[in-house]
């Protein structure tokens, strides 16, 4: 089976982990600090704060921006559930705005209509590895005095108008989960230039404790520390960021070249002013096609190729979210999200695919449509 993601750890990862085990410094130690420095440098920002996972990073970012119960946070309904859950975790309400058909990202032109007195932040997702339109989003945020938070879980290494993902908003959140482009197994990172957000994020990571001041608490916090065991893996993996992105981009280009003439398919597009790091390569199978999206997925599975639907259901359609926002969302307000969630199919694009596997995926999809 050619799987949609693959984790490959080598001798260097193992050495890194073993060195931590031998050192006895297992948590919040030198490897974690080193990883923070690497991220700050990669994103060209002043500060980075490591946490235990990407969801923790989002929760911490919202707290650090001072988002409180009763506040509203504008976001996309077409994303992984952690994006909206983190808003619920601080007691705020997610307010969904429809997406752009071309980039799968939040449609900046529809944000202003969703702003009211309670709005405090815009939580933007760079879905599948392509940044959203931050110039437009930051301009709206500035006008209405809102925070912008970047959910960069899928976009590490991407660039928008000469600026790195991780440096496009007031604070940015990464995930180092096993299947992300850069992994530490589990892990998360916040990056920012704002010192106040930095200080608050560090407090929140560890029970509101100031560094070097044990048992003195400055507000609510969690235990969101990252272990050095995992940071050691992250350090080895992040060194490969350029080649990981390049490999994914090369495979994407090959898919574009070979699959774009199939009338049933719409291939992902990239805006001119940004790069795409293809956390996912997401096809759209037009409705009414033969085979349909679901039939294509079944066919690929039978031929030994895993594909996945990211995401099958808009977030407003889940009960825990509609209950929390006290509203049954009218799906007619989200025509693009509704349409795309029925069309999308992500096919393998990870950096460990061989040429032979890529060619096999291409010929299999072609065969499905002749
Ligand atoms: C993976 C992911 C997260 C959550 O990260 P975890 O490390 O799994 O907690 C959040 N948002 C998006 C868009 C993601 O893809």
PDB file of C-alpha atoms and ligand atoms in Angstrom, residues 52-58 78-84 124-128 151-155 173-180 185-188 279 311, ligand 1:
ATOM      1  CA  UNK A  52       3.642  19.709  23.502  1.00  0.00           C
ATOM      2  CA  UNK A  53       1.591  19.746  20.283  1.00  0.00           C
ATOM      3  CA  UNK A  54      -0.054  21.965  17.665  1.00  0.00           C
ATOM      4  CA  UNK A  55      -3.387  22.108  19.470  1.00  0.00           C
ATOM      5  CA  UNK A  56      -1.576  23.306  22.608  1.00  0.00           C
ATOM      6  CA  UNK A  57       0.158  25.939  20.457  1.00  0.00           C
ATOM      7  CA  UNK A  58      -3.214  27.256  19.216  1.00  0.00           C
ATOM      8  CA  UNK A  78     -12.712  23.984   6.264  1.00  0.00           C
ATOM      9  CA  UNK A  79      -9.829  22.824   8.460  1.00  0.00           C
ATOM     10  CA  UNK A  80      -8.789  20.265  11.030  1.00  0.00           C
ATOM     11  CA  UNK A  81     -11.021  20.363  14.105  1.00  0.00           C
ATOM     12  CA  UNK A  82      -8.185  21.552  16.390  1.00  0.00           C
ATOM     13  CA  UNK A  83      -8.441  25.035  14.870  1.00  0.00           C
ATOM     14  CA  UNK A  84     -11.998  25.572  16.129  1.00  0.00           C
ATOM     15  CA  UNK A 124      -6.159  31.933   9.776  1.00  0.00           C
ATOM     16  CA  UNK A 125      -5.235  28.476   8.476  1.00  0.00           C
ATOM     17  CA  UNK A 126      -2.728  27.929   5.674  1.00  0.00           C
ATOM     18  CA  UNK A 127      -4.500  24.860   4.443  1.00  0.00           C
ATOM     19  CA  UNK A 128      -2.561  22.058   2.754  1.00  0.00           C
ATOM     20  CA  UNK A 151      -2.395  28.218  12.107  1.00  0.00           C
ATOM     21  CA  UNK A 152       0.770  27.151  10.315  1.00  0.00           C
ATOM     22  CA  UNK A 153       0.453  23.464  11.233  1.00  0.00           C
ATOM     23  CA  UNK A 154       0.540  22.545   7.530  1.00  0.00           C
ATOM     24  CA  UNK A 155       2.656  25.345   6.077  1.00  0.00           C
ATOM     25  CA  UNK A 173       1.380  28.044  15.546  1.00  0.00           C
ATOM     26  CA  UNK A 174       3.120  24.965  14.212  1.00  0.00           C
ATOM     27  CA  UNK A 175       2.497  21.257  14.748  1.00  0.00           C
ATOM     28  CA  UNK A 176       5.284  18.688  14.754  1.00  0.00           C
ATOM     29  CA  UNK A 177       2.892  15.737  14.738  1.00  0.00           C
ATOM     30  CA  UNK A 178       4.140  12.525  13.123  1.00  0.00           C
ATOM     31  CA  UNK A 179       2.608  13.149   9.692  1.00  0.00           C
ATOM     32  CA  UNK A 180       3.386  16.861   9.352  1.00  0.00           C
ATOM     33  CA  UNK A 185       6.345  12.655  16.772  1.00  0.00           C
ATOM     34  CA  UNK A 186       4.270  15.020  18.858  1.00  0.00           C
ATOM     35  CA  UNK A 187       5.210  18.646  19.334  1.00  0.00           C
ATOM     36  CA  UNK A 188       4.211  22.226  18.729  1.00  0.00           C
ATOM     37  CA  UNK A 279       1.439  19.188   3.103  1.00  0.00           C
ATOM     38  CA  UNK A 311     -12.055  17.434   5.193  1.00  0.00           C
TER      39      UNK A 311
HETATM   40  C1  LIG B   1      -2.274  19.063  12.711  1.00  0.00           C
HETATM   41  C2  LIG B   1      -3.061  20.301  12.795  1.00  0.00           C
HETATM   42  C3  LIG B   1      -3.355  20.913  14.018  1.00  0.00           C
HETATM   43  C4  LIG B   1      -3.086  20.264  15.358  1.00  0.00           C
HETATM   44  O1  LIG B   1      -1.805  19.860  15.603  1.00  0.00           O
HETATM   45  P1  LIG B   1      -1.537  18.665  16.639  1.00  0.00           P
HETATM   46  O2  LIG B   1      -0.048  18.681  16.783  1.00  0.00           O
HETATM   47  O3  LIG B   1      -2.057  17.413  16.024  1.00  0.00           O
HETATM   48  O4  LIG B   1      -2.233  18.998  17.918  1.00  0.00           O
HETATM   49  C5  LIG B   1      -4.009  22.125  14.007  1.00  0.00           C
HETATM   50  N1  LIG B   1      -4.385  22.707  12.856  1.00  0.00           N
HETATM   51  C6  LIG B   1      -4.155  22.152  11.663  1.00  0.00           C
HETATM   52  C7  LIG B   1      -4.589  22.868  10.432  1.00  0.00           C
HETATM   53  C8  LIG B   1      -3.494  20.919  11.587  1.00  0.00           C
HETATM   54  O5  LIG B   1      -3.289  20.361  10.392  1.00  0.00           O
END
